[in-house]
Each structure stands twice: as structure tokens, then as C-alpha cells.
């Protein structure tokens, strides 16, 4: 799943990552292009998660960059973000999504 990361500052930098790990506490993903953020930067994460009926729910979550590994010619970059001040409803949506995803993976024998 893709996520859009946008700067919470005035410069309005935007980058797209391919998520590798999503939880109610944060998100980690990979990217191939130049690095736009630094550790401890405040960001906004935009995700679209399927709800119980299968329709997409769009989330906009505040976060802080906690770890970055820059891309090299042989390896993609990695970015980890910790969610900050998440409200109850988005947090419940994230928990439901991750539990459903884990159940799907178990049923397929991948977990």
C-alpha cells in the first residue's frame, strides 16, 4: 500500500512511500527517490484504508520522522514515522486494519 508523506512545515515537501509496516503507533516504508525529510521532522501521513464494507477511508495523521536510511544504487531507502496525537476513531481504524491484515496472512499461511 502506498502512503503520501507531506511536510508539516512551510516548504510543503511531499513524497510517496511504499508501506512495509503499519500499526496504530506508526508506519515504515521504502522509497527510491531523493530524501526530503530529516529525523524529528513533523509530517502529515495520508493513507487510504479499506473499511469493513470494502470502501476506502482516507486518513490524515500527524507524525514525526524517527528513522531514515538513505537510498543507495543497490538498496531502497527506508523511512519510519511515529504517529502523534492520534484521535480515537483513526486509531480504531488502524487497529482494525492491522488485525484484519494479520488474519488474512495467517489464513494464507504467510504468518
Coordinates of N, CA and C in Angstrom, one line a residue:
X1 N 0.8 -1.2 0.0 CA 0.0 0.0 0.0 C 0.9 1.2 0.0
X2 N 0.5 2.3 -0.7 CA 1.2 3.5 -0.8 C 0.7 4.5 0.3
X3 N 1.6 5.3 0.7 CA 1.3 6.4 1.6 C 2.0 7.7 1.1
X4 N 1.3 8.8 1.3 CA 1.9 10.1 1.0 C 2.3 10.8 2.2
X5 N 3.6 11.3 2.2 CA 4.2 11.9 3.4 C 4.4 13.4 3.0
X6 N 3.8 14.3 3.8 CA 3.9 15.7 3.5 C 4.5 16.5 4.7
X7 N 5.4 17.4 4.4 CA 6.0 18.2 5.4 C 4.9 19.0 6.2
X8 N 5.0 19.1 7.5 CA 4.1 19.9 8.3 C 4.7 21.3 8.4
X9 N 5.8 21.6 7.7 CA 6.4 22.9 7.7 C 6.0 23.7 6.5
X10 N 6.5 24.9 6.4 CA 6.2 25.8 5.3 C 6.6 25.4 3.9
X11 N 7.7 24.6 3.8 CA 8.2 24.2 2.5 C 7.3 23.3 1.7
X12 N 6.4 22.6 2.4 CA 5.4 21.7 1.7 C 6.1 20.6 0.9
X13 N 7.2 20.0 1.3 CA 7.8 18.8 0.6 C 6.8 17.7 0.7
X14 N 6.7 16.9 -0.4 CA 5.8 15.8 -0.5 C 6.6 14.6 -1.1
X15 N 6.4 13.4 -0.5 CA 7.0 12.2 -1.1 C 6.0 11.0 -0.9
X16 N 6.2 10.0 -1.7 CA 5.4 8.8 -1.6 C 6.3 7.7 -1.2
X17 N 5.7 6.8 -0.3 CA 6.5 5.7 0.1 C 5.6 4.4 -0.1
X18 N 6.2 3.3 -0.2 CA 5.5 2.0 -0.3 C 5.6 1.4 1.2
X19 N 4.5 1.3 1.8 CA 4.5 0.8 3.2 C 5.0 -0.6 3.3
X20 N 5.7 -0.8 4.4 CA 6.2 -2.2 4.7 C 5.6 -2.6 6.1
X21 N 5.3 -1.7 6.9 CA 4.8 -2.0 8.3 C 3.9 -0.8 8.7
X22 N 2.6 -1.2 9.1 CA 1.7 -0.2 9.5 C 1.1 -0.7 10.8
X23 N 1.0 0.2 11.8 CA 0.4 -0.1 13.1 C -0.3 1.2 13.6
X24 N -1.0 1.1 14.7 CA -1.6 2.3 15.3 C -0.5 3.2 15.9
X25 N 0.7 2.7 16.0 CA 1.8 3.6 16.6 C 2.6 4.3 15.5
X26 N 2.6 3.8 14.3 CA 3.4 4.4 13.3 C 3.4 3.6 12.0
X27 N 4.3 4.1 11.1 CA 4.4 3.5 9.8 C 5.8 3.4 9.3
X28 N 6.2 2.4 8.6 CA 7.5 2.3 8.0 C 7.3 2.0 6.5
X29 N 8.2 2.5 5.7 CA 8.1 2.2 4.3 C 9.4 2.5 3.6
X30 N 9.4 2.2 2.3 CA 10.6 2.3 1.4 C 10.3 3.3 0.3
X31 N 11.4 3.9 -0.1 CA 11.4 4.9 -1.2 C 12.6 4.8 -2.1
X32 N 12.5 5.2 -3.3 CA 13.6 5.1 -4.3 C 14.2 6.5 -4.6
X33 N 13.5 7.6 -4.4 CA 14.0 8.9 -4.8 C 14.8 9.6 -3.7
X34 N 15.1 10.9 -4.0 CA 15.9 11.6 -3.0 C 15.1 11.8 -1.7
X35 N 15.9 12.0 -0.7 CA 15.4 12.2 0.6 C 14.9 13.6 0.8
X36 N 13.7 13.8 1.3 CA 13.1 15.1 1.5 C 13.0 15.5 3.0
X37 N 13.2 14.5 3.9 CA 12.9 14.8 5.3 C 14.2 14.4 6.2
X38 N 14.2 14.9 7.4 CA 15.2 14.6 8.3 C 14.5 14.0 9.6
X39 N 15.3 13.3 10.4 CA 14.8 12.8 11.6 C 14.3 13.9 12.5
X40 N 13.2 13.7 13.2 CA 12.5 14.6 14.1 C 11.6 15.7 13.3
X41 N 11.6 15.6 12.0 CA 10.7 16.5 11.2 C 9.2 16.1 11.5
X42 N 8.4 17.1 11.6 CA 6.9 16.9 11.8 C 6.4 16.7 10.4
X43 N 5.5 15.7 10.2 CA 5.0 15.4 8.9 C 3.5 15.1 9.0
X44 N 2.8 15.0 7.9 CA 1.4 14.5 7.8 C 1.4 13.3 6.9
X45 N 0.8 12.2 7.4 CA 0.8 11.0 6.6 C -0.6 10.8 6.1
X46 N -0.7 10.6 4.8 CA -2.1 10.3 4.2 C -2.1 8.9 3.7
X47 N -3.1 8.2 4.2 CA -3.3 6.8 3.9 C -4.8 6.5 3.5
X48 N -5.0 5.5 2.7 CA -6.4 5.1 2.4 C -6.5 3.6 2.8
X49 N -7.3 3.4 3.8 CA -7.5 2.0 4.3 C -8.9 1.5 4.0
X50 N -9.1 0.3 3.6 CA -10.4 -0.3 3.4 C -11.2 -0.4 4.7
X51 N -12.4 -0.1 4.8 CA -13.2 -0.3 6.0 C -13.9 -1.7 5.9
X52 N -14.8 -2.0 6.8 CA -15.5 -3.3 6.9 C -16.2 -3.6 5.6
X53 N -16.8 -2.6 5.0 CA -17.6 -2.8 3.7 C -16.7 -2.8 2.5
X54 N -15.4 -2.5 2.6 CA -14.5 -2.5 1.5 C -14.3 -1.2 0.9
X55 N -15.0 -0.2 1.3 CA -14.8 1.2 0.8 C -13.6 1.8 1.4
X56 N -12.9 2.7 0.7 CA -11.7 3.3 1.2 C -12.0 4.4 2.2
X57 N -11.3 4.4 3.3 CA -11.4 5.5 4.3 C -10.0 6.3 4.2
X58 N -10.1 7.6 4.0 CA -8.9 8.4 3.8 C -8.5 8.9 5.2
X59 N -7.3 8.7 5.6 CA -6.8 9.2 6.9 C -5.7 10.2 6.7
X60 N -5.7 11.2 7.5 CA -4.6 12.2 7.5 C -4.1 12.3 9.0
X61 N -2.9 11.8 9.2 CA -2.3 11.6 10.5 C -1.1 12.4 10.7
X62 N -0.9 13.0 11.9 CA 0.3 13.8 12.2 C 1.3 12.8 12.7
X63 N 2.6 13.0 12.4 CA 3.6 12.2 12.8 C 5.0 12.8 12.9
X64 N 5.9 12.1 13.4 CA 7.3 12.6 13.5 C 8.2 11.5 12.9
X65 N 9.2 12.0 12.0 CA 10.1 11.1 11.4 C 11.1 10.6 12.5
X66 N 11.2 9.3 12.7 CA 12.1 8.8 13.8 C 13.3 8.1 13.2
X67 N 13.3 7.6 12.0 CA 14.5 6.9 11.4 C 14.5 7.0 9.9
X68 N 15.6 7.2 9.4 CA 15.8 7.3 7.9 C 17.0 6.6 7.5
X69 N 16.9 5.8 6.5 CA 18.1 5.2 5.8 C 18.0 5.7 4.4
X70 N 19.0 6.4 3.9 CA 19.0 7.0 2.6 C 19.2 5.9 1.5
X71 N 18.6 6.0 0.3 CA 18.8 5.0 -0.7 C 20.2 5.0 -1.3
X72 N 20.6 3.9 -1.7 CA 21.9 3.8 -2.4 C 21.6 3.2 -3.8
X73 N 22.6 3.1 -4.7 CA 22.3 2.5 -6.0 C 21.8 1.0 -5.9
X74 N 22.2 0.3 -4.8 CA 21.8 -1.1 -4.7 C 20.7 -1.3 -3.7
X75 N 20.2 -0.3 -3.0 CA 19.3 -0.5 -1.9 C 18.3 0.6 -1.9
X76 N 17.0 0.3 -1.6 CA 16.0 1.4 -1.5 C 16.1 2.1 -0.1
X77 N 15.7 3.3 0.0 CA 15.7 4.0 1.3 C 14.6 3.5 2.2
X78 N 14.8 3.7 3.5 CA 13.7 3.3 4.5 C 13.4 4.5 5.3
X79 N 12.1 4.7 5.7 CA 11.6 5.8 6.4 C 10.7 5.3 7.5
X80 N 10.8 5.7 8.8 CA 9.9 5.3 9.8 C 9.4 6.5 10.5
X81 N 8.0 6.5 10.7 CA 7.3 7.6 11.3 C 6.5 7.2 12.5
X82 N 6.6 7.9 13.6 CA 5.8 7.7 14.7 C 4.6 8.6 14.7
X83 N 3.3 8.0 14.9 CA 2.2 8.9 14.9 C 2.1 9.6 16.2
X84 N 1.6 10.9 16.1 CA 1.5 11.8 17.2 C 0.0 12.2 17.4
X85 N -0.5 12.2 18.6 CA -1.8 12.8 19.0 C -2.9 12.2 18.1
X86 N -2.9 10.9 17.9 CA -4.0 10.3 17.1 C -5.3 10.2 17.8
X87 N -6.3 10.6 17.1 CA -7.7 10.6 17.8 C -8.2 9.2 17.8
X88 N -9.2 9.0 18.6 CA -9.8 7.6 18.8 C -10.2 6.9 17.6
X89 N -11.0 7.6 16.7 CA -11.6 6.9 15.5 C -10.5 6.5 14.5
X90 N -9.5 7.3 14.2 CA -8.5 6.8 13.3 C -7.7 5.7 13.9
X91 N -7.4 5.8 15.2 CA -6.7 4.8 15.9 C -7.4 3.4 15.8
X92 N -8.7 3.4 16.0 CA -9.5 2.2 15.9 C -9.5 1.7 14.5
X93 N -9.6 2.5 13.5 CA -9.5 2.1 12.1 C -8.2 1.4 11.8
X94 N -7.1 2.0 12.3 CA -5.7 1.4 12.1 C -5.7 0.0 12.8
X95 N -6.2 -0.1 14.0 CA -6.1 -1.4 14.7 C -6.9 -2.4 14.0
X96 N -8.2 -2.1 13.5 CA -9.0 -3.0 12.8 C -8.3 -3.5 11.5
X97 N -7.7 -2.5 10.8 CA -7.0 -2.8 9.5 C -5.8 -3.8 9.8
X98 N -5.0 -3.5 10.8 CA -3.9 -4.4 11.1 C -4.3 -5.8 11.5
X99 N -5.3 -5.8 12.4 CA -5.8 -7.2 12.8 C -6.4 -8.0 11.6
X100 N -7.1 -7.3 10.8 CA -7.7 -8.0 9.6 C -6.6 -8.5 8.7
X101 N -5.6 -7.6 8.5 CA -4.4 -8.0 7.6 C -3.7 -9.2 8.2
X102 N -3.5 -9.2 9.5 CA -2.8 -10.3 10.1 C -3.6 -11.6 10.0
X103 N -4.9 -11.5 10.1 CA -5.8 -12.7 10.0 C -5.7 -13.2 8.5
X104 N -5.8 -12.3 7.5 CA -5.7 -12.7 6.1 C -4.3 -13.4 5.9
X105 N -3.2 -12.9 6.4 CA -1.9 -13.5 6.2 C -1.8 -14.9 6.8
X106 N -2.4 -15.0 8.0 CA -2.5 -16.3 8.7 C -3.2 -17.4 7.9
X107 N -4.4 -16.9 7.4 CA -5.2 -17.8 6.6 C -4.4 -18.3 5.3
X108 N -3.6 -17.5 4.8 CA -2.8 -17.8 3.6 C -1.5 -18.6 4.0
X109 N -1.3 -18.7 5.3 CA -0.1 -19.4 5.7 C 1.2 -18.6 5.7
X110 N 1.1 -17.3 5.6 CA 2.2 -16.5 5.4 C 2.7 -15.9 6.8
X111 N 2.0 -16.1 7.8 CA 2.3 -15.6 9.1 C 2.2 -16.6 10.2

